[in-house]
PDB file of C-alpha atoms and ligand atoms in Angstrom:
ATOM      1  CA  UNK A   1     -12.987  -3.468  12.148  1.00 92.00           C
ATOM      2  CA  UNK A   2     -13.329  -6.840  10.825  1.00 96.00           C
ATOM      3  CA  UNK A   3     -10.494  -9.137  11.631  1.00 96.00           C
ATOM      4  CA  UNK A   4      -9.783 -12.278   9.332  1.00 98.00           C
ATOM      5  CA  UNK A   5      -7.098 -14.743  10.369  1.00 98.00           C
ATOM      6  CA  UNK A   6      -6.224 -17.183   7.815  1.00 98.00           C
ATOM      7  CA  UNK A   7      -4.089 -20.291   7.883  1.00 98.00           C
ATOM      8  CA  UNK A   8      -1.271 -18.996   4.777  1.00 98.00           C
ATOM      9  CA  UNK A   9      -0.093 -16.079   3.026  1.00 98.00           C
ATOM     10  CA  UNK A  10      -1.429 -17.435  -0.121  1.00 98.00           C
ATOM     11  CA  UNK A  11      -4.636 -17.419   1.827  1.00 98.00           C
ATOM     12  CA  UNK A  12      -4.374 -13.654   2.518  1.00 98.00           C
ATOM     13  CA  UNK A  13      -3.569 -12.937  -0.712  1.00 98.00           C
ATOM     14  CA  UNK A  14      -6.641 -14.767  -2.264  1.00 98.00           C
ATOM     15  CA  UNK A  15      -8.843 -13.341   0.307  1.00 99.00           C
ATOM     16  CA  UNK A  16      -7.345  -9.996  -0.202  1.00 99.00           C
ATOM     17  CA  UNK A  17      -7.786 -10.503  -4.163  1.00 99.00           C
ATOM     18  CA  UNK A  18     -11.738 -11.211  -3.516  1.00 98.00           C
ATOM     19  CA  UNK A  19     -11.988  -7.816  -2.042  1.00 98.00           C
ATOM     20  CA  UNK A  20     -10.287  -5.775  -4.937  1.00 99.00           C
ATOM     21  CA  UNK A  21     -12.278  -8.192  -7.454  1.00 98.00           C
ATOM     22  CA  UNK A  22     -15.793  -7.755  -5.707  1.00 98.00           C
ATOM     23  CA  UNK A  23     -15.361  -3.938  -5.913  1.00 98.00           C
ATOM     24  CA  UNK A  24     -14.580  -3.696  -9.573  1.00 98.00           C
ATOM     25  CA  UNK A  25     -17.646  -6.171 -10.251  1.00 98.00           C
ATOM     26  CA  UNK A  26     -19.722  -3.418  -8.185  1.00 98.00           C
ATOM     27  CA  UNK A  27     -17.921  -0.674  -9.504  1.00 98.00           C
ATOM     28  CA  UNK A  28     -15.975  -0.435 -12.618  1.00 98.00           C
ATOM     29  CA  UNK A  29     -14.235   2.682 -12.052  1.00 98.00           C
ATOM     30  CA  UNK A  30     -13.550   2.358  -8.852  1.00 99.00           C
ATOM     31  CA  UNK A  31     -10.467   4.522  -7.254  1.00 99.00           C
ATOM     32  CA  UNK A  32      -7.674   2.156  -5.742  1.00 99.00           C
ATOM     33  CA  UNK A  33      -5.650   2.753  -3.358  1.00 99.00           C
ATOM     34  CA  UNK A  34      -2.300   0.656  -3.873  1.00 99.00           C
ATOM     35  CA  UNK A  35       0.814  -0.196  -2.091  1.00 98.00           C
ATOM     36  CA  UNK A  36       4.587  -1.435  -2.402  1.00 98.00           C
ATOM     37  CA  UNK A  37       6.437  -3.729  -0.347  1.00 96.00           C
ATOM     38  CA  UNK A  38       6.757  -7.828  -0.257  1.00 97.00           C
ATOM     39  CA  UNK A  39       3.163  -8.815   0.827  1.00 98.00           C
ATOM     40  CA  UNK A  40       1.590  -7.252  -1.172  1.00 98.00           C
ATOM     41  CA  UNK A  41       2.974  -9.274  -4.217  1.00 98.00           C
ATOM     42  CA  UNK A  42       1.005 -12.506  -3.992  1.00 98.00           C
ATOM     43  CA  UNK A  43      -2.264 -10.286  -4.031  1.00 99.00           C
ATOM     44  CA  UNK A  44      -1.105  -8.850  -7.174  1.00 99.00           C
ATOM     45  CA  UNK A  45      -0.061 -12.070  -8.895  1.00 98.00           C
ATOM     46  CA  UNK A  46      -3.483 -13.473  -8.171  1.00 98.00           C
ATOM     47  CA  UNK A  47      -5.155  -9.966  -9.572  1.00 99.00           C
ATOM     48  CA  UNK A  48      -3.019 -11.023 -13.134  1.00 99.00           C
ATOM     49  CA  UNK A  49      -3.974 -14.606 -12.946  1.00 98.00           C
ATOM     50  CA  UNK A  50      -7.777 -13.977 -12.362  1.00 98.00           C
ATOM     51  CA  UNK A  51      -7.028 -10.753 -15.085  1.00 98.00           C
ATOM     52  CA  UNK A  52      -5.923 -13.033 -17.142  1.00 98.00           C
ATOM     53  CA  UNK A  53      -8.998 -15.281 -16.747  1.00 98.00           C
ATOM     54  CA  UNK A  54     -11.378 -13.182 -17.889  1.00 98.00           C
ATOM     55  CA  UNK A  55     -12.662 -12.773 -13.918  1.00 98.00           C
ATOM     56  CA  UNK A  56     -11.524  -9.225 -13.411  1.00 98.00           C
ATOM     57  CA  UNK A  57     -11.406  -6.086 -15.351  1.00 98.00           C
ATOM     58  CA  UNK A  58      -9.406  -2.993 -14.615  1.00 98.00           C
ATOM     59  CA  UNK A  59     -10.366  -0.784 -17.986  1.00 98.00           C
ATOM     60  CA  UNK A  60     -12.213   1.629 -16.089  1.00 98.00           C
ATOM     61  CA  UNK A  61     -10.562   2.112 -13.096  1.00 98.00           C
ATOM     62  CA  UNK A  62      -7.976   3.814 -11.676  1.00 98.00           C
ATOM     63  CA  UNK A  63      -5.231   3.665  -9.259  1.00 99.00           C
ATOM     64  CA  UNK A  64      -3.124   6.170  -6.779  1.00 99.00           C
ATOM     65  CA  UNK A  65      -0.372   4.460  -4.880  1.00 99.00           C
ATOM     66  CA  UNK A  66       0.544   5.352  -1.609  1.00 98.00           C
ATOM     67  CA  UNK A  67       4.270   6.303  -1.500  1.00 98.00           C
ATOM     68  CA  UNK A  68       6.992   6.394  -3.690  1.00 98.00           C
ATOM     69  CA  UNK A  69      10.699   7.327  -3.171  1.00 98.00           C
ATOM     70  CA  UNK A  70      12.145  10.536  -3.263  1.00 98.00           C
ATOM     71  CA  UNK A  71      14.210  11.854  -5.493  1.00 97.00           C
ATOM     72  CA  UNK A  72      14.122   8.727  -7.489  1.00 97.00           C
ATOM     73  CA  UNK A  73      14.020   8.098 -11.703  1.00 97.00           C
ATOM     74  CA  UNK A  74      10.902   6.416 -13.012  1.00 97.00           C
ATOM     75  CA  UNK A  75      13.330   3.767 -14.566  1.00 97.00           C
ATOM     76  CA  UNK A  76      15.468   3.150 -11.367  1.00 96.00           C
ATOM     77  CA  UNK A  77      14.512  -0.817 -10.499  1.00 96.00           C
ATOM     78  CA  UNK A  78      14.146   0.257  -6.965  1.00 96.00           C
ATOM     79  CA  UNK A  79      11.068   2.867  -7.398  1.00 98.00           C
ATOM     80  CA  UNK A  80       7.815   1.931  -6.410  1.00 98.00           C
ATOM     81  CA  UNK A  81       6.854   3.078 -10.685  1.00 98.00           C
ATOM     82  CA  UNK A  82       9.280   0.255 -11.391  1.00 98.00           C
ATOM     83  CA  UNK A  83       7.495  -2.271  -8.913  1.00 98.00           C
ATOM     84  CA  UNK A  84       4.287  -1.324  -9.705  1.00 98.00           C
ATOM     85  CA  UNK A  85       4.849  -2.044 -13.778  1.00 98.00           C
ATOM     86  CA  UNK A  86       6.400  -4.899 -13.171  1.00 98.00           C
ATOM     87  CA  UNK A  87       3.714  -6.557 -10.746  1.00 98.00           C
ATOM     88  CA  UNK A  88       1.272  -5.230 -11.919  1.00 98.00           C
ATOM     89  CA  UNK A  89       0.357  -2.645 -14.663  1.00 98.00           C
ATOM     90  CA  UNK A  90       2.149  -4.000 -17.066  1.00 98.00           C
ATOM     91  CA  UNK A  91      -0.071  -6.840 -16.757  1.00 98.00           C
ATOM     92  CA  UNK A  92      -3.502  -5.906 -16.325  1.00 98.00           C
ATOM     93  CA  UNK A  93      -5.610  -3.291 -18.227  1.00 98.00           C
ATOM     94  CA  UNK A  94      -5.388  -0.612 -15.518  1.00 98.00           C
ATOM     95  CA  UNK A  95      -4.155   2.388 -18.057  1.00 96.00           C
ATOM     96  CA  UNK A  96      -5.170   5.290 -15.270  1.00 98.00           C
ATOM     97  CA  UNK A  97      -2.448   5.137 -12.447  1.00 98.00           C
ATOM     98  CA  UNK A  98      -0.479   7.539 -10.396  1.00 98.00           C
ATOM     99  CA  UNK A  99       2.208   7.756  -7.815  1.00 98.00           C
ATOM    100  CA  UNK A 100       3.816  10.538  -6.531  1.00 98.00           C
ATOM    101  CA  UNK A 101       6.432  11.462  -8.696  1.00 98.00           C
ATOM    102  CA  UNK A 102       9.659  10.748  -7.321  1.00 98.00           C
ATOM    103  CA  UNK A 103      11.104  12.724 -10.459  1.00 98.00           C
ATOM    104  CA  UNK A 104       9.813  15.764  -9.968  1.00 98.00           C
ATOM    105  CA  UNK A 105      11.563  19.073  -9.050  1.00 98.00           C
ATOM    106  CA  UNK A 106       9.533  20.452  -6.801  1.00 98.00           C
ATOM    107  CA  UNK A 107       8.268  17.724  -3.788  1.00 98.00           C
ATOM    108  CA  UNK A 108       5.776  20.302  -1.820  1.00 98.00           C
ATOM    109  CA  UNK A 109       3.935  21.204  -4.991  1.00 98.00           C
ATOM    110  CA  UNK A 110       4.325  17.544  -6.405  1.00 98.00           C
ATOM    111  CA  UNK A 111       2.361  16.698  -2.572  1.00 98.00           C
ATOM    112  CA  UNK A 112      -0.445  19.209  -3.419  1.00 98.00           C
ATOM    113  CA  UNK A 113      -0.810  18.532  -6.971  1.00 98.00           C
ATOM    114  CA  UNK A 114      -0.913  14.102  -5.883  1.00 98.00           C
ATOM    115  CA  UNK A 115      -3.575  15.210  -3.446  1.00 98.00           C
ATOM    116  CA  UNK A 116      -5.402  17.341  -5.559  1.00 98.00           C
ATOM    117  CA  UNK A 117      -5.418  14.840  -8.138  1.00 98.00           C
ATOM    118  CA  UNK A 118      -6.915  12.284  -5.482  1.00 98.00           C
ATOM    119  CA  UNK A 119      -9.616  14.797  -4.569  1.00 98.00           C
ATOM    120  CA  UNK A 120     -10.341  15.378  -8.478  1.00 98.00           C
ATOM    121  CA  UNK A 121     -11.189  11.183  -8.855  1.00 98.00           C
ATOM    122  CA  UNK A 122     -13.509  11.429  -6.609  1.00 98.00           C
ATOM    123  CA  UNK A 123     -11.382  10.070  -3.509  1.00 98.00           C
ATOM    124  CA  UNK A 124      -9.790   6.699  -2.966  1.00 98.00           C
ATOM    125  CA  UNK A 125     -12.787   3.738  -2.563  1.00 98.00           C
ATOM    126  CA  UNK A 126     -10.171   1.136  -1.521  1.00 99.00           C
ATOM    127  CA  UNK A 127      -7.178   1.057   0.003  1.00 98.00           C
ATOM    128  CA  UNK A 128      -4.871  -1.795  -0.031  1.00 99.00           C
ATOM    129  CA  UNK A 129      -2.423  -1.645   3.181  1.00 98.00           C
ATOM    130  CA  UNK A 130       0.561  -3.287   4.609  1.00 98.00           C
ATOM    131  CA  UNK A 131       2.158  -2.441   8.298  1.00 97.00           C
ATOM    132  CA  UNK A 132       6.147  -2.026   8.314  1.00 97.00           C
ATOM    133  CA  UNK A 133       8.038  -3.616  11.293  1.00 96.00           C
ATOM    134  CA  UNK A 134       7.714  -0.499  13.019  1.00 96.00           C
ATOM    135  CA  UNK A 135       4.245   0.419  12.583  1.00 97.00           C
ATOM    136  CA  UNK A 136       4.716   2.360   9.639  1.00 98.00           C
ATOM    137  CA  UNK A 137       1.517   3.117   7.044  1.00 98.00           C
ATOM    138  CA  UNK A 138       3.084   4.225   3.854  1.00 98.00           C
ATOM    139  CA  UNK A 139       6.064   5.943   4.743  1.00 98.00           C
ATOM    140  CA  UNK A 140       4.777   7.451   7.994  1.00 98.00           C
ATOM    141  CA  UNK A 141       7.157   6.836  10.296  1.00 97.00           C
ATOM    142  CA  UNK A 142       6.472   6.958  14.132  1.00 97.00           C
ATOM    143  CA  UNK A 143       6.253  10.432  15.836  1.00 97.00           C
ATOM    144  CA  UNK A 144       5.012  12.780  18.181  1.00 95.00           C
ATOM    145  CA  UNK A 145       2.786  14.375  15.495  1.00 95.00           C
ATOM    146  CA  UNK A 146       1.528  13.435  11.623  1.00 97.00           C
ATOM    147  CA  UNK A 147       1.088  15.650   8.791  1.00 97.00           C
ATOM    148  CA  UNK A 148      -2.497  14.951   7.106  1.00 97.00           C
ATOM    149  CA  UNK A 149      -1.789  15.164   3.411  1.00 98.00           C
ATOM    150  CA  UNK A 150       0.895  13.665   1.096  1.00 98.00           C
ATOM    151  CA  UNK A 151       4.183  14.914   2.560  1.00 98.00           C
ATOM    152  CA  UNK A 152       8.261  14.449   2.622  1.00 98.00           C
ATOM    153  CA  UNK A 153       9.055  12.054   4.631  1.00 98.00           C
ATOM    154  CA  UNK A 154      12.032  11.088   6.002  1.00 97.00           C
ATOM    155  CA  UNK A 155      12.444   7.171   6.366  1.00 96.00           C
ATOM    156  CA  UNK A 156      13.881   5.648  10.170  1.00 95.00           C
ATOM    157  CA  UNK A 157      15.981   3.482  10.578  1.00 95.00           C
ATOM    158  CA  UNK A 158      14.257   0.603  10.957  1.00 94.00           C
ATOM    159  CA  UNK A 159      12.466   1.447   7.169  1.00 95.00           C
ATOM    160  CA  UNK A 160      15.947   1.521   5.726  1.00 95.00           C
ATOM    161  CA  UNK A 161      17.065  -1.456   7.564  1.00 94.00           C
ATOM    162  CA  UNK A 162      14.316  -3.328   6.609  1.00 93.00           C
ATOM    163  CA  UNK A 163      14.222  -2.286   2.862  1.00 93.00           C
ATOM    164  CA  UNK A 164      17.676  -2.957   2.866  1.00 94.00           C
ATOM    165  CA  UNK A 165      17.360  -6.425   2.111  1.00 94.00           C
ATOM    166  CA  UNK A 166      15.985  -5.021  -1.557  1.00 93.00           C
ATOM    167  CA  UNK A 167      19.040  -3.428  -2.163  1.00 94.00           C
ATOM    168  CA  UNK A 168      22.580  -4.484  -3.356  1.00 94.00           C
ATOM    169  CA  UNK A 169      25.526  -4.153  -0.806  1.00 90.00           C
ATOM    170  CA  UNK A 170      26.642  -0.665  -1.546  1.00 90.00           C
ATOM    171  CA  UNK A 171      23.574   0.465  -3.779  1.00 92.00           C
ATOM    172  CA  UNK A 172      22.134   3.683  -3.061  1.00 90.00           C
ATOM    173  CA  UNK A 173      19.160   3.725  -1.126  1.00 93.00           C
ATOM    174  CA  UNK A 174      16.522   6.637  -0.564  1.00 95.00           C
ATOM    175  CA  UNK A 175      16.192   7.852   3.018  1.00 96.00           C
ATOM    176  CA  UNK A 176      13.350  10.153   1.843  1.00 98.00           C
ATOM    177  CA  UNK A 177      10.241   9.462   0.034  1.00 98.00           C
ATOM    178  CA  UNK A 178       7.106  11.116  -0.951  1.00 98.00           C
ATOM    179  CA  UNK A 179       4.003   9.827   1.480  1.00 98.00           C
ATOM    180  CA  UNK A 180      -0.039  10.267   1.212  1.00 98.00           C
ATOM    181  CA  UNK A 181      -0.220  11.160   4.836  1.00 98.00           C
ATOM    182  CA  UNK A 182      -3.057   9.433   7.708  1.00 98.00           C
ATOM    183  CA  UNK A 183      -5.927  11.742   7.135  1.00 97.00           C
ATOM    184  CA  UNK A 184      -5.290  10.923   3.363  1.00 98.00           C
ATOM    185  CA  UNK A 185      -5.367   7.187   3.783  1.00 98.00           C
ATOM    186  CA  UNK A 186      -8.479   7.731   6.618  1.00 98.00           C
ATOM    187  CA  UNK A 187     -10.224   9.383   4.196  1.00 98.00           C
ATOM    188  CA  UNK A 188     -10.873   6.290   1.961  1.00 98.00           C
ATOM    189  CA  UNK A 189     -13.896   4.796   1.738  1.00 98.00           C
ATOM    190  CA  UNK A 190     -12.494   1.309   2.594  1.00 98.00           C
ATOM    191  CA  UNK A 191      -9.006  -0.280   3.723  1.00 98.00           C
ATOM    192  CA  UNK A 192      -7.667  -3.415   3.673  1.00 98.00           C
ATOM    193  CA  UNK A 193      -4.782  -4.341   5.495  1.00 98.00           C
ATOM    194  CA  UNK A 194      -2.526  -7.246   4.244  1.00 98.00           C
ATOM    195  CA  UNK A 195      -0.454  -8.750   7.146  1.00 98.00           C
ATOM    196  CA  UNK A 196       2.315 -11.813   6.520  1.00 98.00           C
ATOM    197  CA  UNK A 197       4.057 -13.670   8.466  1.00 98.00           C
ATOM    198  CA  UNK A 198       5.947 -13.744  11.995  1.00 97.00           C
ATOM    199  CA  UNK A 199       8.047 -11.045  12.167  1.00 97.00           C
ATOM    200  CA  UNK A 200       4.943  -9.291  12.056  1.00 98.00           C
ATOM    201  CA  UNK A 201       3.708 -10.679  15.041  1.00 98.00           C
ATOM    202  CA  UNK A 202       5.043  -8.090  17.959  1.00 97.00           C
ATOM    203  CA  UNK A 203       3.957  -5.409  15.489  1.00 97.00           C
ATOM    204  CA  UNK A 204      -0.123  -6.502  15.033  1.00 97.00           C
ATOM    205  CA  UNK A 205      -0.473  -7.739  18.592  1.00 96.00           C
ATOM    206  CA  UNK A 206      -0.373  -3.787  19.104  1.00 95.00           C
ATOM    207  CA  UNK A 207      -1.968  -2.715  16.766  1.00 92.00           C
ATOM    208  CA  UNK A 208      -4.928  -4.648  17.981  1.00 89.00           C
ATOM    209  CA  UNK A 209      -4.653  -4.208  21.649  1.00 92.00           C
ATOM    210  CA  UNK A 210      -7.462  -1.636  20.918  1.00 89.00           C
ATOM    211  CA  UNK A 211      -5.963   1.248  21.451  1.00 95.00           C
ATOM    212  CA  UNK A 212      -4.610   4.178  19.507  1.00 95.00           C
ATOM    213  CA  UNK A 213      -0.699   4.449  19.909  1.00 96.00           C
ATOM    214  CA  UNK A 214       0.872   7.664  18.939  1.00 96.00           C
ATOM    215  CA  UNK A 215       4.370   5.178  18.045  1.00 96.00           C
ATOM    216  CA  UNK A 216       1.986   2.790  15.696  1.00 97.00           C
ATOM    217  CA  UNK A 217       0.938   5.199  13.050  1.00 97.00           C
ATOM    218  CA  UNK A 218      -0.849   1.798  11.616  1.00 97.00           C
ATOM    219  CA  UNK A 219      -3.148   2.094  14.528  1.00 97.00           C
ATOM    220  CA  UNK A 220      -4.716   5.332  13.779  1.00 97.00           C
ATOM    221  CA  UNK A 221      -6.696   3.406  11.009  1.00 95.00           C
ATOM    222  CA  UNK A 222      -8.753   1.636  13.321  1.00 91.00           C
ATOM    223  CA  UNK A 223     -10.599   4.374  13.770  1.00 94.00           C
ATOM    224  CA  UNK A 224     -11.638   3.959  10.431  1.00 97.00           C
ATOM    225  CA  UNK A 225     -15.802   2.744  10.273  1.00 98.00           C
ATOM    226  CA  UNK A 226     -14.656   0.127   7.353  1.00 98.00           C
ATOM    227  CA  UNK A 227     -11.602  -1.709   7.661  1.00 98.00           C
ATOM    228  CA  UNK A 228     -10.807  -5.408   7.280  1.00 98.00           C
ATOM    229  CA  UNK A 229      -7.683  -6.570   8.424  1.00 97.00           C
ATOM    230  CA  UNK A 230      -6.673 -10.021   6.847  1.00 98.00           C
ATOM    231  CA  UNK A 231      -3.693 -12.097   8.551  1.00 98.00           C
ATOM    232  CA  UNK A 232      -2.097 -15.222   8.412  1.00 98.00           C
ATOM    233  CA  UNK A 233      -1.475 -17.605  11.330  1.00 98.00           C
ATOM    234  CA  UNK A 234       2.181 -16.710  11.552  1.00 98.00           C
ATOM    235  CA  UNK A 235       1.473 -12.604  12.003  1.00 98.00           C
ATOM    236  CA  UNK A 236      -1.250 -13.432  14.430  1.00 97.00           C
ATOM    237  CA  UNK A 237       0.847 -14.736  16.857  1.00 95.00           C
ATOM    238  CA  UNK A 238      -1.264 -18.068  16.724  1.00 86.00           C
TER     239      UNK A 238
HETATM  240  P1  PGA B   1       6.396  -5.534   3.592  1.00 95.56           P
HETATM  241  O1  PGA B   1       6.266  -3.972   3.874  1.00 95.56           O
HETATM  242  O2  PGA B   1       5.123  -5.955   2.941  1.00 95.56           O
HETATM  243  O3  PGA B   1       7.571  -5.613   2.660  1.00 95.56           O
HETATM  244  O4  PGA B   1       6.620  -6.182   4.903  1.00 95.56           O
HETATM  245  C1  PGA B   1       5.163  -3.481   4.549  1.00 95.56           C
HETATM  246  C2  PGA B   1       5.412  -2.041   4.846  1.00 95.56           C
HETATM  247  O5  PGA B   1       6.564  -1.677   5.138  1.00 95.56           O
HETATM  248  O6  PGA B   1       4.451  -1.249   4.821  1.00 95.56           O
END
């Protein structure tokens, strides 16, 4: 695991933005793996400003996010499809993405057919990450045992507390969502965790305390041979 702390968020986010950029220049269509959620944001405004310079090109690749809620309408504001368009696809010239569908009928075969789809690309070759409060990769949540695959998940408390703060005061919000599970997210030829900020700090001092906690689903990825984790100051504790 290679461990980057940087002095600002808009440091990890250009840092972060190298990585995605460097693998499209080796590989056009290379399979991303991307993800929702507030740090993530600044990596995908820099993607559109460098897009937008002529220093990156998305035409041939394509994406698979890594959650989405569930059941949720494609046109809802709060849906990671919604979030994604608006940060980034409608922006770039990525024109191959997927999530799960949060809109469709049936979530077990929806979780088969998202994974089979995966499989069919060839697999994910990078896979953008961020760590939730409580550990959390995607929407797994910690427990005494993980499924492997996408799955239903249902969100903890601390998820929807967090995430609150993205909704109105007496909005709906999902308690379940649609999740690739760990051995999907292990399976990717690289990750790249994004970490922000100091409320984040309890959270990554265990996750690199180098050791594998069944309550930090985040830490299962160290495992991983090809990981780079990139932090600013605040998140590091430092
Ligand atoms: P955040 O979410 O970037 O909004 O902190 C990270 C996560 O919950 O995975």
């Amino acid at each position: 695991m290679k461990k980057i702390v940087l002095e600002t968020y808009e440091d990890v986010c250009r840092a972060a933005a190298d990585i995605f950029s460097e693998q499209l220049r080796q590989k056009p269509d290379s399979v991303l793996g991307l993800a929702t959620g507030s740090t993530p944001i600044g990596l995908y405004a820099e993607l559109v400003r460098r897009y937008e310079a002529g220093d990156v090109d998305f035409s041939k690749a394509r994406s698979f996010n890594l959650d989405e809620y569930y059941p949720i309408s494609k046109s809802n504001p709060q849906s990671y499809f919604y979030f994604m368009r608006k940060h980034l696809f409608d922006k770039v010239n990525l024109r191959h993405f997927c999530l799960p569908d949060g809109e469709a009928a049936d979530a077990q075969a929806e979780c088969k057919r998202y994974d089979t789809e995966i499989a069919a690309a060839g697999g994910i070759d990078l896979m953008l990450l961020g760590i939730g409060l409580n550990g959390h990769i995607g929407f797994n949540e910690p427990a005494s045992s993980y499924p492997v695959g996408t799955h239903l998940a249902v969100l903890s408390e601390s998820t929807i507390s967090a995430n609150s703060r993205f909704f109105a005061l007496g909005e709906a919000q999902p308690v379940t969502a649609l999740t690739m599970g760990i051995g999907g997210i292990l399976r990717s030829k690289k990750i790249v965790f994004v970490i922000s900020g100091k409320s984040k700090a309890d959270i990554t001092k265990k996750l690199f305390d180098d050791a594998i906690h069944m309550d930090v689903p985040g830490s299962f990825v160290l495992l991983h041979p090809d990981v780079t984790v990139l932090l600013d100051r605040e998140a590091s504790g430092g």
